[in-house]
Amino acid sequence: TGPDRKEVPLNRGTQALVVGSGRGAPGDSSSMGGRPSSPLDKQQRQHLRGQVDTLMRNFLPCYRGQLAASILRQISRELGPQEPAGSQLLRSKKLPRVREHRGPLTQLRGHPPQWQPIFCVLRGDGRLEWFSHKEEYENGGHPLGSTALTGYTLLTSQREYLRLLDALCPDSLGDHTQEEPDSLLEVPVSFPLFLQHPFRRHLCFSAATREAQHAWRLALQGGIRLRGTVLQRSQAPAARAFLDAVRLYRQHQGHFGDDDVTLGSDAEVLTAVLMREQLPALRAQTLPGLRGSGRVRAWAWTELLDAVHAAVLAGASAGLCAFQPEKDELLASLEKTIRPDVDQLLRQRARVAGRLQTDIRGPLESCLRREVDPQLPRVVQTLLRTVEASLEAVRTLLAQGMDRLSRRLRQSPSGTRLRREVYSFGEMPWDLALMQTCYHEAERSHGRLGQLAAPFGFLGMQSLVFGAQDLAQQLTADAVATFLQLADQCLTTALNCDQAAQRLERVRGRVLKKFESDSGLAQRRFIRGWGLCIFLPFVLSQLEPSCKKELPEFEGDVLAMGSQALTTEGIYEDVIRGCLLQRIDQELKKTLGANDVSCTLDGCLEVPWEQEGAAPTLNLVSSFLAGGQAFTDFLCLPEKSSANILAASPLSCSCFRSGFHRDSPVFLVQLAEGLSHPMETISSHSVWSFQPTSRQ
């Protein structure tokens, strides 16, 4: 096998060969030197394929069951009572997107590693590409390298990055003086951009100026977030089913507690799950065999991980693609079989849930009083501060933007500056620099909340922060769409500039009132959803030894229903979820003084990012279609709509709408003529069941 090879168990009961580190041939554009001469051989790749196959065999049964449960949940929501306090703002139909960003950078690459000029491009799907020069990009040439931003962390401090790199090989601390003269990253970097990933090779870039570094930081952070939350923002029932299946699969493996493993596409999530399972053994057996010292060994380790990650990702993608036809058929058949019997299924589930609740009430109440109740007030208050500060920053931003429009209308009613101001206002939700204040507020409680949640096994703080930031962006987009629509309705050719500005100010007041209503509703949903993420897995783990043994006696009743949408384990979790939500709601009433917080069946099934009627999500990196994606682009206006009336106005107020048809769809909630009622948003229809009528 050669002197540099070691027998390394990549999983219990199996063994595979891992190659030792060497100063081999130069790597690709992202190599930093010290890489393994051959990270994975044929035998190792075959071993990893076997591991992926095992994962898929164990995961897909969970997934099939959760697909059925998700369809039942969807149908029960359609038929059940609607929430009394619905959204007041119109739903924006501008799809969340990564803003493309490009420009020159330098990258540490090659062998020996050197800082070399490149031209970097951040694509709209959250992929980062780098070219040898700008002309190569403009001529459509192939990039030197590329990576999806899923799971990366951006650091702009060289000292902080070096500490992180040293922690990868803690046994080599103090060895840096023995490294070669061209040691990694020894030369200070003025404006660095370090992209670190737990399972992939690191990327080291540097900008020429602080301004360029700031612009790239905003762009990369936006790409990391939107690439990461693509499943959480999807309205497809299959996406919810997938996330629930991942949680159940990991619970069956003995892992209770939420973390950031569900960030990314479906294939990326399964890859992260398997990498976390393999990492301890891989780390323990491989690090001693890596040659070099200090940061050279750390980089060799990240490149080995990158090779393993790539092999696992390819296998997971192939497995999910192979399952796609079966999934599509299953979703269609589940809709046909569950809908006719939904009332009977829900009644039977309620009967089983009542019996289960009686049996586990004692241990459950004891666990809640002993473990949850002492910490719940602080967790709820910290969650509230997190989302409240972010949404207050959004309100301030909206008010300032609407005030600028009123002032501009008085100053320059027919000029291009007004059009530019309107367009900028419409782009506010996607303007990274403007939204940065709102996003930063969502990060302020990161440390404090992490300390409160860690004892319950919750390690998903990045996901939580991303959820708060997504919420801020969505509400900003909804408020902007509402303002533009109401402004378009109230401005006519008969108004002079002052009158038009006064009407805009009244619209401003209406929009802010609607925003306050929706933000209050969003805060409650956020707190309830993330409260469940923090406490539910912990409570399930605490009750596992005593209460799970009671479940088999209910199996007969559940199996008699003859539907895969109902399982004893699912009903058991719903009972615990409902009791937890009652506790959270009681604390919310104390904290918010809210009288309309209730634990309905629909509420018991909430998850953090799920918002009723939320805008459809453009999903570029997952096998899930975005909700309502089959009905795309924007609706054409009738000839006599207010937009055409305004087009002839000397105030040029048609810019309140026209600027957005060029960029991305802004669906109109109510046309000036031709419709006497608001048009339904398509996002409430799942992609597998939406059937547009001829009128639609």
mmCIF file of N, CA and C in Angstrom, residues 174 214 255 262 293 314 328 537 568 613-614 620 695:
data_model
loop_
_atom_site.group_PDB
_atom_site.id
_atom_site.type_symbol
_atom_site.label_atom_id
_atom_site.label_comp_id
_atom_site.label_asym_id
_atom_site.label_seq_id
_atom_site.Cartn_x
_atom_site.Cartn_y
_atom_site.Cartn_z
ATOM 1 N N GLY A 174 2.438 26.015 18.336
ATOM 2 C CA GLY A 174 3.805 26.330 18.709
ATOM 3 C C GLY A 174 4.821 25.861 17.697
ATOM 4 N N HIS A 214 -15.660 45.905 1.891
ATOM 5 C CA HIS A 214 -17.001 46.052 2.468
ATOM 6 C C HIS A 214 -18.068 45.590 1.480
ATOM 7 N N HIS A 255 -29.390 11.557 17.712
ATOM 8 C CA HIS A 255 -29.014 12.969 17.752
ATOM 9 C C HIS A 255 -30.269 13.815 17.974
ATOM 10 N N THR A 262 -29.263 21.712 8.416
ATOM 11 C CA THR A 262 -30.320 21.813 7.401
ATOM 12 C C THR A 262 -30.190 23.044 6.524
ATOM 13 N N SER A 293 3.780 20.644 9.335
ATOM 14 C CA SER A 293 3.562 21.159 10.685
ATOM 15 C C SER A 293 2.640 22.348 10.631
ATOM 16 N N ALA A 314 -21.816 14.188 -4.564
ATOM 17 C CA ALA A 314 -22.177 13.572 -5.845
ATOM 18 C C ALA A 314 -23.097 12.375 -5.626
ATOM 19 N N ASP A 328 -42.568 12.369 -7.092
ATOM 20 C CA ASP A 328 -43.639 13.053 -7.822
ATOM 21 C C ASP A 328 -44.908 12.199 -7.871
ATOM 22 N N PRO A 537 -36.776 19.197 20.699
ATOM 23 C CA PRO A 537 -35.863 18.047 20.670
ATOM 24 C C PRO A 537 -35.368 17.659 22.061
ATOM 25 N N THR A 568 -47.806 6.577 14.915
ATOM 26 C CA THR A 568 -47.836 6.754 16.365
ATOM 27 C C THR A 568 -46.793 7.771 16.806
ATOM 28 N N GLY A 613 -49.128 32.403 3.215
ATOM 29 C CA GLY A 613 -49.220 33.357 2.126
ATOM 30 C C GLY A 613 -47.917 34.021 1.776
ATOM 31 N N ALA A 614 -46.803 33.494 2.238
ATOM 32 C CA ALA A 614 -45.522 34.121 1.936
ATOM 33 C C ALA A 614 -45.237 34.038 0.455
ATOM 34 N N LEU A 620 -32.957 27.618 -6.686
ATOM 35 C CA LEU A 620 -32.058 27.287 -7.769
ATOM 36 C C LEU A 620 -31.137 26.125 -7.436
ATOM 37 N N ARG A 695 -59.679 32.032 -16.313
ATOM 38 C CA ARG A 695 -59.628 33.454 -15.972
ATOM 39 C C ARG A 695 -58.264 33.814 -15.394
#
